[in-house]
Coordinates of C-alpha atoms and ligand atoms in Angstrom, one line a residue:
M1155 CA -30.5 17.4 -16.9
S1156 CA -31.2 15.4 -13.7
L1157 CA -32.0 11.9 -14.9
V1158 CA -28.8 10.4 -16.3
R1159 CA -27.6 7.3 -17.9
A1160 CA -24.1 6.3 -18.8
Y1161 CA -22.8 7.9 -21.9
G1162 CA -21.0 5.9 -24.6
D1163 CA -21.6 6.9 -28.2
T1164 CA -24.5 9.3 -27.8
L1165 CA -25.7 11.2 -24.8
N1166 CA -27.7 9.0 -22.3
D1167 CA -27.4 5.9 -24.5
G1168 CA -26.5 3.8 -21.4
Q1169 CA -23.4 2.3 -22.9
I1170 CA -20.9 1.1 -20.4
M1171 CA -17.6 -0.9 -20.5
L1172 CA -16.8 -3.7 -18.0
A1173 CA -13.6 -5.6 -17.6
F1174 CA -13.4 -8.9 -15.7
S1175 CA -11.7 -12.4 -15.7
L1176 CA -13.4 -15.7 -16.0
P1177 CA -12.1 -19.2 -15.1
V1178 CA -12.9 -20.3 -18.6
P1179 CA -10.3 -21.1 -21.3
F1180 CA -9.7 -18.4 -24.0
G1181 CA -12.1 -18.9 -26.9
E1182 CA -15.7 -18.6 -27.9
E1183 CA -17.0 -20.3 -24.8
A1184 CA -15.4 -17.6 -22.7
N1185 CA -16.8 -14.8 -24.9
E1186 CA -20.3 -16.4 -24.6
A1187 CA -20.0 -16.8 -20.8
A1188 CA -19.1 -13.1 -20.6
R1189 CA -22.1 -12.1 -22.6
Q1190 CA -24.5 -14.3 -20.6
L1191 CA -23.1 -12.8 -17.3
C1192 CA -23.7 -9.3 -18.6
R1193 CA -27.3 -10.2 -19.6
Q1194 CA -27.9 -11.6 -16.1
M1195 CA -26.6 -8.3 -14.7
G1196 CA -29.5 -6.6 -16.6
L1197 CA -27.3 -5.3 -19.5
D1198 CA -28.5 -5.3 -23.1
A1199 CA -26.6 -6.1 -26.3
P1200 CA -23.3 -7.2 -24.7
Q1201 CA -20.4 -7.3 -27.1
V1202 CA -16.9 -8.6 -26.3
Y1203 CA -14.6 -5.9 -27.5
H1204 CA -11.4 -7.5 -26.2
A1205 CA -10.4 -11.0 -24.8
H1206 CA -7.0 -12.0 -23.6
D1207 CA -5.7 -15.4 -22.8
L1208 CA -4.5 -15.3 -19.2
G1209 CA -3.3 -19.0 -19.3
E1210 CA -4.1 -21.9 -17.1
G1211 CA -7.7 -21.9 -18.3
F1212 CA -8.5 -18.2 -17.5
T1213 CA -9.6 -15.4 -19.8
Y1214 CA -9.7 -11.6 -19.4
V1215 CA -12.6 -9.8 -21.2
V1216 CA -13.7 -6.3 -21.9
V1217 CA -17.4 -6.0 -22.7
Y1218 CA -19.3 -3.1 -24.1
A1219 CA -23.0 -3.2 -23.2
R1220 CA -26.1 -1.0 -22.6
S1221 CA -27.5 -0.4 -19.1
P1222 CA -31.1 0.6 -19.0
H1223 CA -30.8 2.1 -15.5
V1224 CA -31.2 5.8 -14.7
V1225 CA -29.9 7.9 -11.8
D1226 CA -31.7 11.0 -10.5
T1227 CA -28.9 13.4 -9.7
T1228 CA -31.2 15.6 -7.5
Q1229 CA -31.5 12.6 -5.1
L1230 CA -27.8 12.1 -4.6
R1231 CA -26.6 12.2 -0.9
V1232 CA -22.8 12.2 -0.5
T1233 CA -20.9 12.5 2.8
K1234 CA -18.3 15.2 2.4
M1235 CA -15.7 16.6 4.7
A1236 CA -16.7 19.8 6.5
S1237 CA -13.3 21.3 6.1
A1238 CA -12.7 23.8 3.3
P1239 CA -9.7 23.6 0.9
M1240 CA -6.8 25.8 2.0
S1241 CA -3.5 26.8 0.6
R1242 CA -0.3 25.9 2.5
D1243 CA 0.2 29.5 3.6
A1244 CA -3.4 29.7 4.9
I1245 CA -3.0 26.4 6.8
E1246 CA 0.2 27.7 8.5
A1247 CA -1.5 31.0 9.3
L1248 CA -4.5 29.2 10.9
A1249 CA -2.2 26.9 12.9
A1250 CA -0.2 29.9 14.2
E1251 CA -3.4 31.6 15.3
K1252 CA -4.9 28.6 17.0
F1253 CA -2.0 26.6 18.5
T1254 CA 0.9 27.4 20.7
R1255 CA 2.9 24.3 19.7
K1256 CA 3.4 22.1 16.7
I1257 CA 0.8 19.4 15.9
R1258 CA 2.4 15.9 16.2
V1259 CA 1.4 13.6 13.3
L1260 CA 2.2 9.9 13.4
G1261 CA 1.7 7.9 10.2
A1262 CA 2.0 4.2 9.2
C1263 CA 0.9 1.6 6.7
T1264 CA -0.6 -1.0 9.0
G1265 CA -1.4 -4.8 9.2
D1266 CA 0.1 -6.9 6.5
D1267 CA 0.1 -4.0 4.1
A1268 CA 3.5 -3.1 2.6
H1269 CA 2.4 -0.4 0.1
T1270 CA 4.1 2.6 1.5
V1271 CA 4.1 4.8 -1.6
G1272 CA 0.7 6.4 -0.6
I1273 CA 1.5 7.3 3.0
D1274 CA 5.0 8.5 1.9
A1275 CA 3.3 10.8 -0.7
I1276 CA 1.3 12.4 2.0
L1277 CA 4.0 12.6 4.7
N1278 CA 7.4 13.0 2.9
V1279 CA 8.6 16.6 2.2
K1280 CA 8.6 16.0 -1.5
G1281 CA 4.8 15.3 -1.5
Y1282 CA 2.6 14.4 -4.4
H1283 CA 1.8 16.1 -7.8
G1284 CA 3.8 19.2 -6.8
D1285 CA 2.0 19.5 -3.5
K1286 CA 4.5 19.5 -0.6
G1287 CA 4.1 16.7 2.0
L1288 CA 3.2 17.2 5.7
E1289 CA 6.9 17.3 6.6
A1290 CA 7.2 20.6 4.8
Y1291 CA 4.8 22.3 7.2
H1292 CA 6.2 24.4 10.0
C1293 CA 3.1 23.7 12.1
L1294 CA 3.5 20.0 12.0
T1295 CA 6.0 17.5 13.5
V1296 CA 5.8 14.3 11.5
R1297 CA 6.9 10.7 12.1
N1298 CA 6.5 7.9 9.5
L1299 CA 6.6 4.4 10.9
G1300 CA 6.6 2.8 7.4
A1301 CA 5.1 -0.5 6.5
Q1302 CA 3.4 -3.5 8.2
V1303 CA 3.0 -1.8 11.5
S1304 CA 0.7 -3.7 14.0
N1305 CA -2.2 -1.8 15.6
E1306 CA -0.7 -2.5 19.0
R1307 CA 2.7 -1.0 18.0
L1308 CA 1.0 2.0 16.3
L1309 CA -0.8 2.9 19.5
D1310 CA 2.3 2.4 21.6
E1311 CA 4.2 4.7 19.3
A1312 CA 1.4 7.2 19.4
R1313 CA 1.7 7.4 23.2
A1314 CA 5.5 7.6 23.2
F1315 CA 5.4 10.3 20.5
Q1316 CA 2.6 12.2 22.2
A1317 CA 0.8 12.2 18.9
D1318 CA -2.2 14.5 18.2
V1319 CA -3.0 12.7 14.9
V1320 CA -2.7 9.1 13.7
L1321 CA -2.7 8.6 10.0
V1322 CA -3.2 5.1 8.7
S1323 CA -2.8 3.8 5.2
Q1324 CA -4.6 0.8 3.8
I1325 CA -4.1 -0.1 0.2
V1326 CA -4.8 -3.9 0.0
T1327 CA -8.4 -4.6 0.3
Q1328 CA -8.5 -8.4 -0.4
K1329 CA -11.3 -10.0 1.6
D1330 CA -12.1 -6.6 3.1
C1331 CA -8.9 -6.8 5.3
H1332 CA -8.7 -3.0 5.2
R1333 CA -12.0 -2.7 7.0
S1334 CA -11.3 -5.3 9.6
N1335 CA -7.9 -3.9 10.3
L1336 CA -9.1 -0.3 10.6
A1337 CA -12.0 -1.2 12.8
A1338 CA -9.7 -3.2 15.1
L1339 CA -7.5 -0.2 15.5
I1340 CA -10.4 1.9 16.7
D1341 CA -11.6 -0.9 19.0
L1342 CA -8.1 -1.1 20.5
A1343 CA -7.8 2.7 20.9
E1344 CA -11.2 2.7 22.7
A1345 CA -10.2 -0.2 25.0
D1346 CA -6.9 1.6 25.8
G1347 CA -8.8 4.8 26.5
V1348 CA -6.9 6.9 23.9
R1349 CA -9.6 7.2 21.2
A1350 CA -11.1 10.5 22.3
G1351 CA -7.7 12.2 22.6
L1352 CA -6.5 11.5 19.2
L1353 CA -7.5 12.4 15.6
F1354 CA -7.7 9.2 13.6
V1355 CA -7.5 9.6 9.8
C1356 CA -7.2 6.8 7.2
G1357 CA -6.5 6.7 3.5
G1358 CA -6.1 4.6 0.5
P1359 CA -7.4 4.2 -3.1
R1360 CA -10.5 2.2 -2.1
L1361 CA -11.4 4.3 1.0
S1362 CA -13.7 7.2 1.3
H1363 CA -14.8 9.7 4.0
Q1364 CA -18.1 7.8 4.3
V1365 CA -16.3 4.4 4.9
A1366 CA -13.9 6.0 7.3
L1367 CA -16.8 7.4 9.4
E1368 CA -18.5 4.0 9.4
L1369 CA -15.3 2.4 10.7
G1370 CA -15.1 4.9 13.6
F1371 CA -12.4 7.2 12.1
D1372 CA -12.6 11.0 12.1
A1373 CA -11.9 11.2 8.3
G1374 CA -10.9 9.2 5.3
F1375 CA -9.2 10.2 2.0
G1376 CA -9.2 8.3 -1.3
A1377 CA -7.3 8.1 -4.5
G1378 CA -5.4 11.2 -5.7
T1379 CA -5.4 12.9 -2.3
L1380 CA -3.0 15.8 -2.0
P1381 CA -1.1 16.4 1.2
S1382 CA -2.5 19.9 1.5
Q1383 CA -6.0 18.5 1.7
V1384 CA -4.9 16.3 4.6
A1385 CA -3.0 19.2 6.4
G1386 CA -6.0 21.5 5.9
F1387 CA -8.3 19.0 7.5
L1388 CA -6.1 18.3 10.4
V1389 CA -5.6 21.9 11.3
Q1390 CA -9.3 22.8 10.9
A1391 CA -10.4 19.7 12.8
L1392 CA -8.1 20.3 15.7
A1393 CA -8.9 24.0 15.8
A1394 CA -12.6 23.0 16.1
R1395 CA -12.0 20.7 19.1
Ligands
LIG1307 C1 3.7 -0.5 -6.1 C2 2.8 -1.6 -5.8 C3 3.3 -2.7 -5.1 C4 4.7 -2.6 -4.4 C5 4.7 -1.7 -3.2 C6 6.0 -1.0 -2.9 C7 5.8 0.0 -1.8 N1 6.9 0.2 -1.1 O1 4.8 0.6 -1.6 C8 5.0 -4.2 -4.1 C9 5.6 -4.8 -5.3 C10 5.7 -4.4 -2.9 C11 3.5 -4.7 -4.1 C12 3.2 -5.9 -3.4 C13 1.9 -6.4 -3.4 N2 0.8 -5.9 -4.1 CO1 0.8 -4.2 -4.9 N3 0.6 -2.7 -6.0 C14 1.4 -1.7 -6.3 C15 0.8 -0.7 -7.3 C16 1.3 -1.1 -8.7 C17 0.9 0.8 -7.1 C18 0.6 1.3 -5.7 C19 1.1 2.7 -5.6 O2 2.3 2.9 -5.2 N4 0.3 3.8 -5.9 C20 0.7 5.1 -5.9 C21 0.2 5.9 -4.6 C22 0.7 7.3 -4.7 O3 -1.2 5.9 -4.7 P1 -2.1 5.3 -3.4 O4 -1.4 4.2 -2.7 O5 -3.5 5.2 -3.9 O6 -2.0 6.6 -2.4 C23 -2.7 7.8 -2.6 C24 -4.1 7.8 -2.0 O7 -4.8 6.5 -1.9 C25 -4.0 8.4 -0.7 N5 -3.5 7.6 0.5 C26 -2.9 6.4 0.6 N6 -2.7 6.1 1.8 C27 -3.1 7.1 2.6 C28 -3.1 7.4 4.0 C29 -3.6 8.5 4.5 C30 -3.6 8.7 6.0 C31 -4.2 9.5 3.7 C32 -4.7 10.7 4.2 C33 -4.2 9.3 2.3 C34 -3.6 8.1 1.8 O8 -3.0 9.4 -0.9 C35 -2.0 8.9 -1.9 C36 -1.6 10.1 -2.7 O9 -2.8 10.6 -3.4 C37 -0.8 -1.1 -7.1 C38 -1.6 -1.0 -8.4 C39 -2.0 0.5 -8.6 N7 -1.8 0.9 -9.9 O10 -2.5 1.1 -7.7 C40 -0.7 -2.6 -6.7 C41 -1.7 -3.2 -5.9 C42 -2.1 -2.2 -4.8 N8 -1.1 -4.3 -5.2 C43 -1.9 -5.3 -5.1 C44 -1.4 -6.6 -4.6 C45 -2.5 -7.7 -4.6 C46 -0.2 -6.8 -4.0 C47 0.3 -8.1 -3.4 C48 -0.7 -8.8 -2.5 C49 0.8 -9.0 -4.6 C50 1.2 -10.4 -4.2 N9 0.4 -11.4 -4.5 O11 2.3 -10.6 -3.6 C51 1.6 -7.6 -2.7 C52 1.2 -7.3 -1.2 C53 2.4 -7.0 -0.4 C54 1.9 -6.5 1.0 N10 2.2 -7.3 2.0 O12 1.2 -5.5 1.1 C55 -3.3 -5.1 -5.6 C56 -4.2 -4.8 -4.4 C57 -5.6 -5.4 -4.7 C58 -6.5 -5.2 -3.6 N11 -7.7 -4.7 -3.9 O13 -6.3 -5.5 -2.5 C59 -3.0 -3.8 -6.5 C60 -4.2 -2.8 -6.6 C61 -2.6 -4.4 -7.9 C62 -3.8 -5.1 -8.6 N12 -4.5 -4.5 -9.4 O14 -4.1 -6.2 -8.3 N13 2.7 -3.8 -4.7

């Protein structure tokens, strides 16, 4: 089947669920406002399944509605990373074959962002979901600068550390601050003349490889990334250079 709709109760019935908040006091007016918004979005038969009083004149709603739209899966074009998935042993073996020294990896959570759990999950030896972090790899030397690192400091540290790879975490996306901050890092690296000599990789739950490429990075990783995916990419990308 190549023409698909969302699937709720029966295959291809188009049923979807949306959750959002409205600046309308909890009650029938909030429910009706939610239904009208859904109809304006082109959704049929919207039903408010759940409403919650957020206080101070705000309401949170969950709406079930039918979308008439169809996607042709034969026409999908997705930007994917060229690197193949590899086990930790295979990554170590490739690095031993291709490099005469350890790869130096510098990581940070940059800008105002203080969410360090994601970058720690990738870098710390204990890793994520049973997948060991980059510190566990013999072929890598890792330094984690932690939270709220400015782009200027990150590049200074990259020079001092003689980094091969810079890993940047951006979790907060309010007002698209992740995009502006990441783009500013690449601009600064270009102005400093260090862009070409470093591999720049970003990650966060609302990032993708496509967005990373648009922002001038070499790669981007999203929600649920495992450290071995990052290590595999780094070793393959540096070996290809
Ligand atoms: C824990 C947490 C906090 C903690 C952070 C503690 C810490 N030391 O990290 C504290 C309490 C400090 C906090 C503060 C705030 N938070 Co907060 N926080 C969260 C929460 C609940 C979990 C985040 C987390 O740890 N996830 C687990 C990790 C493992 O997942 P991850 O980050 O996605 O990382 C994975 C991938 O994305 C990827 N990855 C991530 N980074 C990188 C980097 C590279 C290089 C690579 C390759 C991969 C990679 O790999 C990781 C493993 O798979 C989220 C909600 C949520 N459920 O996600 C909100 C959330 C991120 N926070 C949010 C907000 C708004 C804030 C505050 C602004 C709140 C406030 N008004 O003060 C502040 C901001 C502080 C700041 N200056 O940054 C919002 C962000 C909304 C947005 N779209 O921007 C969220 C989504 C909550 C929400 N629904 O509103 N927060």
